[in-house]
Short mmCIF file of C-alpha atoms and ligand atoms in Angstrom, two decimals:
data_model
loop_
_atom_site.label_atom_id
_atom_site.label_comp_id
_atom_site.label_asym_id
_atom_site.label_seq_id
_atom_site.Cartn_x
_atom_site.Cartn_y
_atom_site.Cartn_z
CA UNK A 98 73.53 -65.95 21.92
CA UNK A 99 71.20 -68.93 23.02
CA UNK A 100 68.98 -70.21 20.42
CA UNK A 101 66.62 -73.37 21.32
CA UNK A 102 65.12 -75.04 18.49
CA UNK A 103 62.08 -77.34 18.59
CA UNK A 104 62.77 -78.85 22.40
CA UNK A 105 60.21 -81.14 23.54
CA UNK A 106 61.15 -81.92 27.22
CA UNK A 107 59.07 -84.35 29.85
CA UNK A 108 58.90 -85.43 32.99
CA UNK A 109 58.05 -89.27 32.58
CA UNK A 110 55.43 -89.38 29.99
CA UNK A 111 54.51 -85.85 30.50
CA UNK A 112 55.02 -83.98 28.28
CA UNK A 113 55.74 -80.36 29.10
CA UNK A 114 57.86 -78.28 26.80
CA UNK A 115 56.22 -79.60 22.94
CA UNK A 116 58.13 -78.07 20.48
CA UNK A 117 59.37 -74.75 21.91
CA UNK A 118 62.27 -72.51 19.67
CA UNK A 119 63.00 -69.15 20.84
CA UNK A 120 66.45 -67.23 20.97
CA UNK A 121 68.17 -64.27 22.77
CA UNK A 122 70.84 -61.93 21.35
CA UNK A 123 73.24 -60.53 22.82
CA UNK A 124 72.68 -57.30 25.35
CA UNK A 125 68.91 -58.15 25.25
CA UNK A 126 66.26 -58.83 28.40
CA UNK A 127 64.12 -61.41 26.92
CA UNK A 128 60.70 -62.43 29.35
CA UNK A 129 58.99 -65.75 28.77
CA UNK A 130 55.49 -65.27 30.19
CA UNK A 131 52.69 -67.88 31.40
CA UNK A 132 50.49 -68.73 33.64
CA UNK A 133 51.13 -71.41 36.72
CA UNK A 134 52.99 -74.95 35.14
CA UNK A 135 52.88 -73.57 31.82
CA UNK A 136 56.12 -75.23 31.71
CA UNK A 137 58.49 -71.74 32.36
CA UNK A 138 60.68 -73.32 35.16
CA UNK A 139 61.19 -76.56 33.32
CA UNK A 140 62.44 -74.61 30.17
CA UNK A 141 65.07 -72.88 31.95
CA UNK A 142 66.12 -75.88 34.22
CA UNK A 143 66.37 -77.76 30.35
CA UNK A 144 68.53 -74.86 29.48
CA UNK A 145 70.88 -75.31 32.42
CA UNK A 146 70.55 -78.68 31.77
CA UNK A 147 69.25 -79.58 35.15
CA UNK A 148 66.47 -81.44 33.29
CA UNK A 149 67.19 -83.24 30.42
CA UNK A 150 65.56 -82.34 26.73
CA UNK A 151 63.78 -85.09 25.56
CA UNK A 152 63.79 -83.50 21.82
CA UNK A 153 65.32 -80.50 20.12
CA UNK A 154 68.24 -78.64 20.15
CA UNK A 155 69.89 -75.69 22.79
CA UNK A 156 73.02 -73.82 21.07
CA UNK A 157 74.61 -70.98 23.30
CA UNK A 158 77.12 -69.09 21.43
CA UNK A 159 76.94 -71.85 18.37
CA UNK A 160 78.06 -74.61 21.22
CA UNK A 161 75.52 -77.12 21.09
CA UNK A 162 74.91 -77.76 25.05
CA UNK A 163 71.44 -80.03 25.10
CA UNK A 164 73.93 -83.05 26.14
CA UNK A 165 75.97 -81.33 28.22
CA UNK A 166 76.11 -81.48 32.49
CA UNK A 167 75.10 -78.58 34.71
CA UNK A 168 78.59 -77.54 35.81
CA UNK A 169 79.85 -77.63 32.06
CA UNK A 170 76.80 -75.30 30.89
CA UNK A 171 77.24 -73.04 33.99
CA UNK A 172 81.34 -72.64 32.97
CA UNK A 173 80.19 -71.92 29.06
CA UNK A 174 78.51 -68.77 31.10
CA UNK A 175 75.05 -69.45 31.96
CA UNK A 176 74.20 -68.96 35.13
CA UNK A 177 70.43 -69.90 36.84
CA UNK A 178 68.56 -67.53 39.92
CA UNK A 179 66.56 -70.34 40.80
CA UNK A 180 62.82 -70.10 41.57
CA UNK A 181 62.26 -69.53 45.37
CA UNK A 182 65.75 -68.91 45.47
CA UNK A 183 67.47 -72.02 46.91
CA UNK A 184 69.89 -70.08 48.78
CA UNK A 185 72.22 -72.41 51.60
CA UNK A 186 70.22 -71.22 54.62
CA UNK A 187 73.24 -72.43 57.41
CA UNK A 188 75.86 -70.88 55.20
CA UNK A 189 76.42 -66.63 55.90
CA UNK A 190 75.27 -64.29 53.39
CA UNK A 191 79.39 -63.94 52.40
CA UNK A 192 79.91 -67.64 52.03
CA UNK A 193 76.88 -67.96 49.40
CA UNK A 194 78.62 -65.30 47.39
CA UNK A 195 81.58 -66.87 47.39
CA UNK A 196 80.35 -70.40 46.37
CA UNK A 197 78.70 -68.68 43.72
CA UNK A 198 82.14 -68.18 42.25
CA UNK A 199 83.43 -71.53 43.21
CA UNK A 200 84.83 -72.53 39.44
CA UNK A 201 86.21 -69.23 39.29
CA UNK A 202 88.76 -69.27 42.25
CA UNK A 203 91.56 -71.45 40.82
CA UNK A 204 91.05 -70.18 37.48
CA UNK A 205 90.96 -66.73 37.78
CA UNK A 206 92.17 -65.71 41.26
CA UNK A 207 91.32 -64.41 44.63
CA UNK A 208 91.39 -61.14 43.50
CA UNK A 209 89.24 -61.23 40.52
CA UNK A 210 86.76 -62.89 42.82
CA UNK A 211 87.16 -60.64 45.73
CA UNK A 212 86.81 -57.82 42.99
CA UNK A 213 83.33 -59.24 41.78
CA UNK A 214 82.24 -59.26 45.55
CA UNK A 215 82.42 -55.40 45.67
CA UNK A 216 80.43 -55.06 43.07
CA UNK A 217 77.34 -57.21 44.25
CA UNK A 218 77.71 -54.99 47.70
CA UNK A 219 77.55 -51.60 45.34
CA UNK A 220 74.44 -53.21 44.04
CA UNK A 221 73.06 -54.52 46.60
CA UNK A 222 74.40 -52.65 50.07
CA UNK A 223 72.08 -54.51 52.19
CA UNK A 224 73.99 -57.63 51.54
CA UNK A 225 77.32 -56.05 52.96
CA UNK A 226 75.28 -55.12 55.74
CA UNK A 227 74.59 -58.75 56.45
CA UNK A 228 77.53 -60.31 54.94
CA UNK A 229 78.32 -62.30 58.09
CA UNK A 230 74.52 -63.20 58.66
CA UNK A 231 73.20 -66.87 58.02
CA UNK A 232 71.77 -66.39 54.44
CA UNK A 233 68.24 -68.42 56.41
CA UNK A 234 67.53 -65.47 58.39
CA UNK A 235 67.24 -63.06 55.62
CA UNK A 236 64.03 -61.63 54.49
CA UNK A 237 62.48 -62.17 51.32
CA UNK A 238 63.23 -60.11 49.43
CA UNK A 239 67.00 -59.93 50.93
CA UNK A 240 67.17 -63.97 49.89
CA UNK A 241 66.32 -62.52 45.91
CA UNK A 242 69.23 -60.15 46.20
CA UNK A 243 71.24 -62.79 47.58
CA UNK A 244 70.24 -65.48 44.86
CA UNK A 245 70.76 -63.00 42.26
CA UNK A 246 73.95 -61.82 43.93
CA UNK A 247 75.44 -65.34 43.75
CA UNK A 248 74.65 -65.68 40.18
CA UNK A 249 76.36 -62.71 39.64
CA UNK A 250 79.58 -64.42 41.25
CA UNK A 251 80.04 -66.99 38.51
CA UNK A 252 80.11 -63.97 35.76
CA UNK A 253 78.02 -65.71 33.11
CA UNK A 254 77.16 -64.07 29.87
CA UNK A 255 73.56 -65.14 29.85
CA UNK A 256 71.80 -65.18 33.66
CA UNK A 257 68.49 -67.11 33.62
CA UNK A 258 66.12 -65.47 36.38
CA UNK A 259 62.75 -67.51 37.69
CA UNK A 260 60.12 -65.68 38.79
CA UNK A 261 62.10 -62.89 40.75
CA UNK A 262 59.37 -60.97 42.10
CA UNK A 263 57.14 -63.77 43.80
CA UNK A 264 56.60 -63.04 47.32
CA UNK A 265 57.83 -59.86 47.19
CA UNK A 266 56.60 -56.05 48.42
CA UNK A 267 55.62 -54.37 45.24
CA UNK A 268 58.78 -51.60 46.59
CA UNK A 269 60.84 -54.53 46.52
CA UNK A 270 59.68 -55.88 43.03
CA UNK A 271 60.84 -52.14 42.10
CA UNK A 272 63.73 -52.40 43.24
CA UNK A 273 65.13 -55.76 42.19
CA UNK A 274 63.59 -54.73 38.79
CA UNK A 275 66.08 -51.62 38.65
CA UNK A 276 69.00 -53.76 39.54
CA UNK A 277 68.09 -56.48 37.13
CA UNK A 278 68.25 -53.70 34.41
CA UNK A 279 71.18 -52.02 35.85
CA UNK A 280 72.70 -55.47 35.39
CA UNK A 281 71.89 -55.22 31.54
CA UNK A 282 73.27 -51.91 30.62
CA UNK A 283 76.65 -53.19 32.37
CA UNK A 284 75.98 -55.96 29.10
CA UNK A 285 74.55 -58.93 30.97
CA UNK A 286 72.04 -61.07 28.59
CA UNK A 287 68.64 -61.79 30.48
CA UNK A 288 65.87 -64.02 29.90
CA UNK A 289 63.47 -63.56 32.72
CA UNK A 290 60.45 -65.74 33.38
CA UNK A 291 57.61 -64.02 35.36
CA UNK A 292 53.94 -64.96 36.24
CA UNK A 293 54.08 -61.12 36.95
CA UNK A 294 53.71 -60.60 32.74
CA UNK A 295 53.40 -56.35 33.43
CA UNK A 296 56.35 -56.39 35.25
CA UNK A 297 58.76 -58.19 32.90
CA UNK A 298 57.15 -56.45 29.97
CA UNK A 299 58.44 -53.42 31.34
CA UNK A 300 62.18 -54.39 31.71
CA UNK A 301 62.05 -56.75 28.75
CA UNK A 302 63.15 -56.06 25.15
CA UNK A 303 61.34 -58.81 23.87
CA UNK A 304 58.84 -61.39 24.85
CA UNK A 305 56.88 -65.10 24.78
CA UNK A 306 54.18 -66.63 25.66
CA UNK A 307 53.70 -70.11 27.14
CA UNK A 308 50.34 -71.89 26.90
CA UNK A 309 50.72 -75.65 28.38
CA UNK A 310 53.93 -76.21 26.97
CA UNK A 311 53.93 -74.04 23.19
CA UNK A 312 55.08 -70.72 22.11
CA UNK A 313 51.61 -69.22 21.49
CA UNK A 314 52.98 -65.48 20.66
CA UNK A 315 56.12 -63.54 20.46
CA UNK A 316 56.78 -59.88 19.98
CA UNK A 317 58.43 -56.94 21.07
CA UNK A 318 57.75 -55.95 24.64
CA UNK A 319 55.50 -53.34 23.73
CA UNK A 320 53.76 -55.27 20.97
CA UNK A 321 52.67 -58.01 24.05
CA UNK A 322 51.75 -55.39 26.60
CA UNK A 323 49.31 -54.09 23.75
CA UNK A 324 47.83 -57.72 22.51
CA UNK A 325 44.62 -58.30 23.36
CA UNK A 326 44.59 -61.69 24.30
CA UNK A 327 47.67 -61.14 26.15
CA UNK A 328 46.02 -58.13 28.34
CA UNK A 329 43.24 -60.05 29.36
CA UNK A 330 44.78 -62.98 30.26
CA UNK A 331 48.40 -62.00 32.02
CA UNK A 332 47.42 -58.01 32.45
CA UNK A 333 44.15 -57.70 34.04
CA UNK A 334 45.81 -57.56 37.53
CA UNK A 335 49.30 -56.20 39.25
P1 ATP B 634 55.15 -72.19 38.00
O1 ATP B 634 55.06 -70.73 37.76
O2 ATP B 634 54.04 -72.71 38.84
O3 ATP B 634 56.49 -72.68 38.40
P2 ATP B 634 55.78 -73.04 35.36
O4 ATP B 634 55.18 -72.41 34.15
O5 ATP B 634 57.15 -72.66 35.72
O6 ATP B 634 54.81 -72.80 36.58
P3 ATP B 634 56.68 -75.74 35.48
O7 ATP B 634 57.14 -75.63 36.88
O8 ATP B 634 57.70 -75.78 34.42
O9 ATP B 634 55.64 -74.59 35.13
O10 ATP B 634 55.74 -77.02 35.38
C1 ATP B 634 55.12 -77.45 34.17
C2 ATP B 634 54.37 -78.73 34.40
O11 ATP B 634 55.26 -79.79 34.73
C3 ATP B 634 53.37 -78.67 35.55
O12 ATP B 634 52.21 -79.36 35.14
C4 ATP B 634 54.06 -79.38 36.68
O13 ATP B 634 53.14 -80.00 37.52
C5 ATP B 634 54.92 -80.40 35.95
N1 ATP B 634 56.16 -80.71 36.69
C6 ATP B 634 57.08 -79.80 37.11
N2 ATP B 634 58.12 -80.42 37.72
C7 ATP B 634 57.86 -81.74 37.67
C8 ATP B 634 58.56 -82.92 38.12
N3 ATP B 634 59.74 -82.84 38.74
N4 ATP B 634 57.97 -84.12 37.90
C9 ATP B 634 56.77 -84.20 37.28
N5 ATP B 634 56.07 -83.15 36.82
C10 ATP B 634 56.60 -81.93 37.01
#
């Protein structure tokens, strides 16, 4: 479903993403694990084209979209929880949800919108509880479901999620790990980039490793959780 092949991307003459290929199929939760500036945000914000690739090449269903704008990428069907969520703090928790959707009203219709809504409240009750709350006053963790929620709205085939358990109550990490996987069986693609590496091994199919900017391993979940090298440096601690 997305395959990246040797992307070099970098901010001025820094280089941060040197010569990177990995690819997710369809149905799968794929992690990307690293330690701090490893480069993990910048390779999803190259995938959603919110950075630009410097090298290399992004396909998402065959489509080549390494030239392509944000808002074209996000209607192909990828859709980005960004890292510390970036949720519109003065807006209400309803309005968020519905902006999440925003290429999707004249399109598709109210209803199929309104339809979508119900099902991030199933998920995620709390948020019907606050849907006429400014999304600012939220908690924490609330703000992740929120983030994810609005994600949700646009219906993409592949969600990219950054880091969705920093700052968060192990309880809570529980929880939005559940609903991330709930979100899979229902068929939605993942890749999931975590400093947490235990948790995403556990939800993830598959996995890789960053080191300063290179694929340094790959592997089944279980095949990382078990690596050596990978235990003591992304496992020693929850
Ligand atoms: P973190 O978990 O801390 O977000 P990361 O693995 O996601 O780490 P990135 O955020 O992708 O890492 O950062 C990779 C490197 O690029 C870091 O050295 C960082 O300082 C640098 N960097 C990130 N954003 C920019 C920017 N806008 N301009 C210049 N350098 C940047």
């Amino acid at each position: 479903m997305l395959k990246i092949k040797n992307l070099y991307t970098a901010y001025g003459r820094i280089l941060v993403l040197k010569n990177v290929s990995l690819h997710v199929d369809r149905g799968e939760i794929v992690c990307l694990i690293g330690a701090n500036g490893a480069g993990k945000t910048t390779l999803l914000l190259t995938v959603s084209g919110l950075v630009s690739a410097r090298e290399g090449e992004i396909f998402f269903e065959g489509v080549p979209i390494h030239h392509l704008a944000p808002h074209q990428i996000v209607r192909l069907g990828i859709s980005q929880v960004p890292e510390g969520r970036q949720i519109f703090a003065p807006l209400t928790v309803r309005e968020n949800l519905e902006l999440g959707a925003y290429h999707r009203w004249r399109q598709e219709g109210k209803r199929a919108v309104l339809a979508d809504l119900e099902e991030v409240y199933r998920l995620f009750p709390r948020l019907k509880e606050r849907e006429k709350q400014l999304a600012g006053t939220l908690s924490g963790g609330e703000q992740q479901m929120l983030a994810i929620g609005r994600a949700f709205m646009a219906r993409p085939k592949l969600l990219l999620l950054d880091e969705p358990s920093l700052g968060l109550a192990p309880k809570l990490v529980d929880f939005i790990m559940e609903k991330i996987l709930e979100l899979n069986r229902q068929g939605l693609t993942i890749l999931i980039v975590e400093q947490n590496a235990r948790r995403a091994l556990e939800i993830a199919h598959r996995g890789y490793v960053l080191e300063t900017g290179r694929i340094v391993l790959q592997g089944s979940a279980q095949e990382l959780a078990l690596d050596e090298d990978v235990r003591r440096a992304y496992l020693g601690r929850d």
